[in-house]
């Protein structure tokens, strides 16, 4: 085993494939970071909508969650890639397709985590807030969500790790992320062992840092 | 005492098929301290929770500080700022310090400045006897301390009426008195208070009137002296013999 294939292609693999700074529209981080942030934000709305008292908010949110949890992510990516551009009659770039597919898909999972987190906060907390004259929105913002978010950290980080790794699926529509970059190099140099071991290490280092960071956050001086 | 603080007018409430409040007619004058007692399931907690509309009634009306709770489009938040409530389980906000717990509603609901809210909060902590715990989190406080913070939190909104829903029932025996002392001080200061409690000593010393409920009805109400010395109904006698015997 020689690491020469890694060092000679390091620029392409890391700068282009991992960070997404290069001539290709690509990059694992450039896809994963906005996908996680936007997916989570949309997930907050989905999760709260799932808990809404009014059925015309709750039922669509429930259908949304059940639907996207029930289909494979690859399929959602293919739809976005093949079907949506046909319907809209405009070509969509790989980045836009991949990002949209991830955000829509992951929001269903994040939504369920948010719902469970909100439900984990005791009803007495809401009553106390309402009894003091806080509105429903204020109770949610100042009393429920801060506690819910803290309870959500473990599930949330697990989901973020899953999403981070799943960005490798974007390579199937030609998006040049870390996986695709390794594939491109391998097609030319035929060094699968070195290349795929190397990208495994890169993915692992990232996800392990995420879980370490999460553990630190959970251990912060705790009120509860 | 001038005017009525809370008036129940033929109030009825059901939980599904269960008739929990039956034709309640009751008024509480401002400045009055009323203790509501009765066996569990008698509807006393539900009754008190209807006052600040944590529960809705299906028939009749309740007029709180001149405001009917059944009018459509009622400004609930505004009503609730005038009615403080203390819960059996304290319900302090677990992610906030004692000081933040007390400051939240004045700042967010009444738009009081941070400085003023903090000054009020510290003064209230002084009043309930735990100024040194301002920066603690609720989980690090004893039950009695938590309940005193909960009282301070309610008082921070400068309510005209205070509701107490079994404030000492979740406390260890040695902590009950520290909470009752705060409540007694409050009563002496002229606060209108409606207290669901089994603390008969408190009722005897502090209440102006004791109300006995059973099966969703007000069975008996009288001044504490008369209530304890000469209960009129058999059910009241039975209840008192059970809770006063030990």
PDB file of N, CA, C and O in Angstrom, chain B residues 9-45:
ATOM      1  N   UNK B   9     -70.766  31.801  39.040  1.00  0.00           N
ATOM      2  CA  UNK B   9     -72.219  31.887  38.849  1.00  0.00           C
ATOM      3  C   UNK B   9     -72.730  30.617  38.186  1.00  0.00           C
ATOM      4  O   UNK B   9     -72.545  30.436  36.989  1.00  0.00           O
ATOM      5  N   UNK B  10     -73.339  29.780  38.971  1.00  0.00           N
ATOM      6  CA  UNK B  10     -73.904  28.505  38.480  1.00  0.00           C
ATOM      7  C   UNK B  10     -72.955  27.809  37.509  1.00  0.00           C
ATOM      8  O   UNK B  10     -73.324  27.471  36.380  1.00  0.00           O
ATOM      9  N   UNK B  11     -71.746  27.561  37.991  1.00  0.00           N
ATOM     10  CA  UNK B  11     -70.716  26.986  37.125  1.00  0.00           C
ATOM     11  C   UNK B  11     -70.861  25.467  37.032  1.00  0.00           C
ATOM     12  O   UNK B  11     -70.996  24.784  38.055  1.00  0.00           O
ATOM     13  N   UNK B  12     -70.877  24.973  35.811  1.00  0.00           N
ATOM     14  CA  UNK B  12     -70.875  23.534  35.581  1.00  0.00           C
ATOM     15  C   UNK B  12     -69.738  23.164  34.648  1.00  0.00           C
ATOM     16  O   UNK B  12     -69.438  23.887  33.709  1.00  0.00           O
ATOM     17  N   UNK B  13     -69.135  22.024  34.959  1.00  0.00           N
ATOM     18  CA  UNK B  13     -68.056  21.551  34.084  1.00  0.00           C
ATOM     19  C   UNK B  13     -68.050  20.035  34.050  1.00  0.00           C
ATOM     20  O   UNK B  13     -68.300  19.374  35.051  1.00  0.00           O
ATOM     21  N   UNK B  14     -67.801  19.516  32.859  1.00  0.00           N
ATOM     22  CA  UNK B  14     -67.691  18.072  32.690  1.00  0.00           C
ATOM     23  C   UNK B  14     -66.334  17.730  32.093  1.00  0.00           C
ATOM     24  O   UNK B  14     -65.810  18.468  31.269  1.00  0.00           O
ATOM     25  N   UNK B  15     -65.750  16.615  32.534  1.00  0.00           N
ATOM     26  CA  UNK B  15     -64.641  15.996  31.796  1.00  0.00           C
ATOM     27  C   UNK B  15     -65.252  14.799  31.097  1.00  0.00           C
ATOM     28  O   UNK B  15     -65.501  13.771  31.736  1.00  0.00           O
ATOM     29  N   UNK B  16     -65.534  14.918  29.821  1.00  0.00           N
ATOM     30  CA  UNK B  16     -66.259  13.848  29.140  1.00  0.00           C
ATOM     31  C   UNK B  16     -67.622  13.694  29.785  1.00  0.00           C
ATOM     32  O   UNK B  16     -68.413  14.633  29.793  1.00  0.00           O
ATOM     33  N   UNK B  17     -67.886  12.508  30.347  1.00  0.00           N
ATOM     34  CA  UNK B  17     -69.181  12.304  30.986  1.00  0.00           C
ATOM     35  C   UNK B  17     -69.155  12.640  32.468  1.00  0.00           C
ATOM     36  O   UNK B  17     -70.196  12.715  33.116  1.00  0.00           O
ATOM     37  N   UNK B  18     -67.936  12.818  32.982  1.00  0.00           N
ATOM     38  CA  UNK B  18     -67.806  13.053  34.416  1.00  0.00           C
ATOM     39  C   UNK B  18     -68.183  14.493  34.761  1.00  0.00           C
ATOM     40  O   UNK B  18     -67.591  15.440  34.250  1.00  0.00           O
ATOM     41  N   UNK B  19     -69.171  14.637  35.616  1.00  0.00           N
ATOM     42  CA  UNK B  19     -69.648  15.965  36.001  1.00  0.00           C
ATOM     43  C   UNK B  19     -68.802  16.456  37.174  1.00  0.00           C
ATOM     44  O   UNK B  19     -69.042  16.096  38.314  1.00  0.00           O
ATOM     45  N   UNK B  20     -67.769  17.278  36.891  1.00  0.00           N
ATOM     46  CA  UNK B  20     -66.797  17.595  37.944  1.00  0.00           C
ATOM     47  C   UNK B  20     -67.155  18.832  38.756  1.00  0.00           C
ATOM     48  O   UNK B  20     -66.748  18.958  39.907  1.00  0.00           O
ATOM     49  N   UNK B  21     -67.875  19.775  38.172  1.00  0.00           N
ATOM     50  CA  UNK B  21     -68.334  20.937  38.951  1.00  0.00           C
ATOM     51  C   UNK B  21     -69.843  21.059  38.735  1.00  0.00           C
ATOM     52  O   UNK B  21     -70.315  21.124  37.598  1.00  0.00           O
ATOM     53  N   UNK B  22     -70.588  21.099  39.838  1.00  0.00           N
ATOM     54  CA  UNK B  22     -72.049  21.119  39.733  1.00  0.00           C
ATOM     55  C   UNK B  22     -72.610  22.391  40.360  1.00  0.00           C
ATOM     56  O   UNK B  22     -72.520  22.565  41.586  1.00  0.00           O
ATOM     57  N   UNK B  23     -73.157  23.237  39.516  1.00  0.00           N
ATOM     58  CA  UNK B  23     -73.869  24.430  39.986  1.00  0.00           C
ATOM     59  C   UNK B  23     -73.141  25.178  41.095  1.00  0.00           C
ATOM     60  O   UNK B  23     -73.685  25.417  42.158  1.00  0.00           O
ATOM     61  N   UNK B  24     -71.908  25.527  40.823  1.00  0.00           N
ATOM     62  CA  UNK B  24     -71.136  26.231  41.854  1.00  0.00           C
ATOM     63  C   UNK B  24     -71.528  27.709  41.871  1.00  0.00           C
ATOM     64  O   UNK B  24     -71.437  28.395  40.851  1.00  0.00           O
ATOM     65  N   UNK B  25     -71.973  28.177  43.015  1.00  0.00           N
ATOM     66  CA  UNK B  25     -72.227  29.598  43.241  1.00  0.00           C
ATOM     67  C   UNK B  25     -71.375  30.014  44.417  1.00  0.00           C
ATOM     68  O   UNK B  25     -71.514  29.468  45.495  1.00  0.00           O
ATOM     69  N   UNK B  26     -70.523  30.990  44.157  1.00  0.00           N
ATOM     70  CA  UNK B  26     -69.544  31.287  45.198  1.00  0.00           C
ATOM     71  C   UNK B  26     -68.976  32.657  44.908  1.00  0.00           C
ATOM     72  O   UNK B  26     -68.749  32.987  43.750  1.00  0.00           O
ATOM     73  N   UNK B  27     -68.797  33.489  45.926  1.00  0.00           N
ATOM     74  CA  UNK B  27     -68.014  34.679  45.632  1.00  0.00           C
ATOM     75  C   UNK B  27     -66.958  34.897  46.686  1.00  0.00           C
ATOM     76  O   UNK B  27     -67.111  34.540  47.852  1.00  0.00           O
ATOM     77  N   UNK B  28     -65.872  35.459  46.226  1.00  0.00           N
ATOM     78  CA  UNK B  28     -64.744  35.737  47.092  1.00  0.00           C
ATOM     79  C   UNK B  28     -64.488  37.232  47.016  1.00  0.00           C
ATOM     80  O   UNK B  28     -64.303  37.786  45.926  1.00  0.00           O
ATOM     81  N   UNK B  29     -64.545  37.884  48.172  1.00  0.00           N
ATOM     82  CA  UNK B  29     -64.384  39.338  48.208  1.00  0.00           C
ATOM     83  C   UNK B  29     -62.913  39.695  48.079  1.00  0.00           C
ATOM     84  O   UNK B  29     -62.035  38.892  48.402  1.00  0.00           O
ATOM     85  N   UNK B  30     -62.640  40.907  47.615  1.00  0.00           N
ATOM     86  CA  UNK B  30     -61.231  41.255  47.535  1.00  0.00           C
ATOM     87  C   UNK B  30     -60.690  41.466  48.947  1.00  0.00           C
ATOM     88  O   UNK B  30     -61.350  42.021  49.814  1.00  0.00           O
ATOM     89  N   UNK B  31     -59.502  40.965  49.166  1.00  0.00           N
ATOM     90  CA  UNK B  31     -58.899  40.976  50.486  1.00  0.00           C
ATOM     91  C   UNK B  31     -59.216  39.745  51.304  1.00  0.00           C
ATOM     92  O   UNK B  31     -58.647  39.544  52.385  1.00  0.00           O
ATOM     93  N   UNK B  32     -60.101  38.923  50.782  1.00  0.00           N
ATOM     94  CA  UNK B  32     -60.504  37.739  51.544  1.00  0.00           C
ATOM     95  C   UNK B  32     -59.528  36.579  51.321  1.00  0.00           C
ATOM     96  O   UNK B  32     -58.965  36.426  50.242  1.00  0.00           O
ATOM     97  N   UNK B  33     -59.362  35.758  52.346  1.00  0.00           N
ATOM     98  CA  UNK B  33     -58.547  34.553  52.233  1.00  0.00           C
ATOM     99  C   UNK B  33     -59.474  33.354  52.417  1.00  0.00           C
ATOM    100  O   UNK B  33     -60.082  33.198  53.467  1.00  0.00           O
ATOM    101  N   UNK B  34     -59.595  32.558  51.361  1.00  0.00           N
ATOM    102  CA  UNK B  34     -60.523  31.440  51.389  1.00  0.00           C
ATOM    103  C   UNK B  34     -59.746  30.141  51.221  1.00  0.00           C
ATOM    104  O   UNK B  34     -58.881  30.031  50.347  1.00  0.00           O
ATOM    105  N   UNK B  35     -60.036  29.182  52.081  1.00  0.00           N
ATOM    106  CA  UNK B  35     -59.432  27.861  51.938  1.00  0.00           C
ATOM    107  C   UNK B  35     -60.486  26.907  51.403  1.00  0.00           C
ATOM    108  O   UNK B  35     -61.609  26.878  51.902  1.00  0.00           O
ATOM    109  N   UNK B  36     -60.124  26.179  50.345  1.00  0.00           N
ATOM    110  CA  UNK B  36     -61.035  25.181  49.788  1.00  0.00           C
ATOM    111  C   UNK B  36     -60.477  23.810  50.121  1.00  0.00           C
ATOM    112  O   UNK B  36     -59.311  23.524  49.827  1.00  0.00           O
ATOM    113  N   UNK B  37     -61.284  22.978  50.792  1.00  0.00           N
ATOM    114  CA  UNK B  37     -60.809  21.644  51.092  1.00  0.00           C
ATOM    115  C   UNK B  37     -61.855  20.626  50.670  1.00  0.00           C
ATOM    116  O   UNK B  37     -62.967  20.982  50.263  1.00  0.00           O
ATOM    117  N   UNK B  38     -61.474  19.364  50.751  1.00  0.00           N
ATOM    118  CA  UNK B  38     -62.377  18.307  50.329  1.00  0.00           C
ATOM    119  C   UNK B  38     -61.583  17.093  49.914  1.00  0.00           C
ATOM    120  O   UNK B  38     -60.385  17.205  49.668  1.00  0.00           O
ATOM    121  N   UNK B  39     -62.253  15.934  49.828  1.00  0.00           N
ATOM    122  CA  UNK B  39     -61.536  14.713  49.460  1.00  0.00           C
ATOM    123  C   UNK B  39     -61.007  14.795  48.029  1.00  0.00           C
ATOM    124  O   UNK B  39     -61.470  15.623  47.249  1.00  0.00           O
ATOM    125  N   UNK B  40     -60.048  13.929  47.697  1.00  0.00           N
ATOM    126  CA  UNK B  40     -59.495  13.994  46.351  1.00  0.00           C
ATOM    127  C   UNK B  40     -60.567  13.580  45.352  1.00  0.00           C
ATOM    128  O   UNK B  40     -61.392  12.715  45.632  1.00  0.00           O
ATOM    129  N   UNK B  41     -60.588  14.274  44.216  1.00  0.00           N
ATOM    130  CA  UNK B  41     -61.627  14.023  43.230  1.00  0.00           C
ATOM    131  C   UNK B  41     -62.887  14.837  43.477  1.00  0.00           C
ATOM    132  O   UNK B  41     -63.867  14.683  42.772  1.00  0.00           O
ATOM    133  N   UNK B  42     -62.828  15.737  44.462  1.00  0.00           N
ATOM    134  CA  UNK B  42     -64.035  16.501  44.774  1.00  0.00           C
ATOM    135  C   UNK B  42     -64.218  17.683  43.835  1.00  0.00           C
ATOM    136  O   UNK B  42     -65.252  18.328  43.829  1.00  0.00           O
ATOM    137  N   UNK B  43     -63.192  17.993  43.043  1.00  0.00           N
ATOM    138  CA  UNK B  43     -63.297  19.078  42.073  1.00  0.00           C
ATOM    139  C   UNK B  43     -62.663  20.372  42.548  1.00  0.00           C
ATOM    140  O   UNK B  43     -62.752  21.389  41.855  1.00  0.00           O
ATOM    141  N   UNK B  44     -61.984  20.346  43.695  1.00  0.00           N
ATOM    142  CA  UNK B  44     -61.454  21.608  44.220  1.00  0.00           C
ATOM    143  C   UNK B  44     -60.324  22.172  43.369  1.00  0.00           C
ATOM    144  O   UNK B  44     -60.269  23.381  43.123  1.00  0.00           O
ATOM    145  N   UNK B  45     -59.443  21.291  42.873  1.00  0.00           N
ATOM    146  CA  UNK B  45     -58.371  21.781  41.996  1.00  0.00           C
ATOM    147  C   UNK B  45     -58.943  22.292  40.673  1.00  0.00           C
ATOM    148  O   UNK B  45     -58.508  23.327  40.166  1.00  0.00           O
TER     149      UNK B  45
END
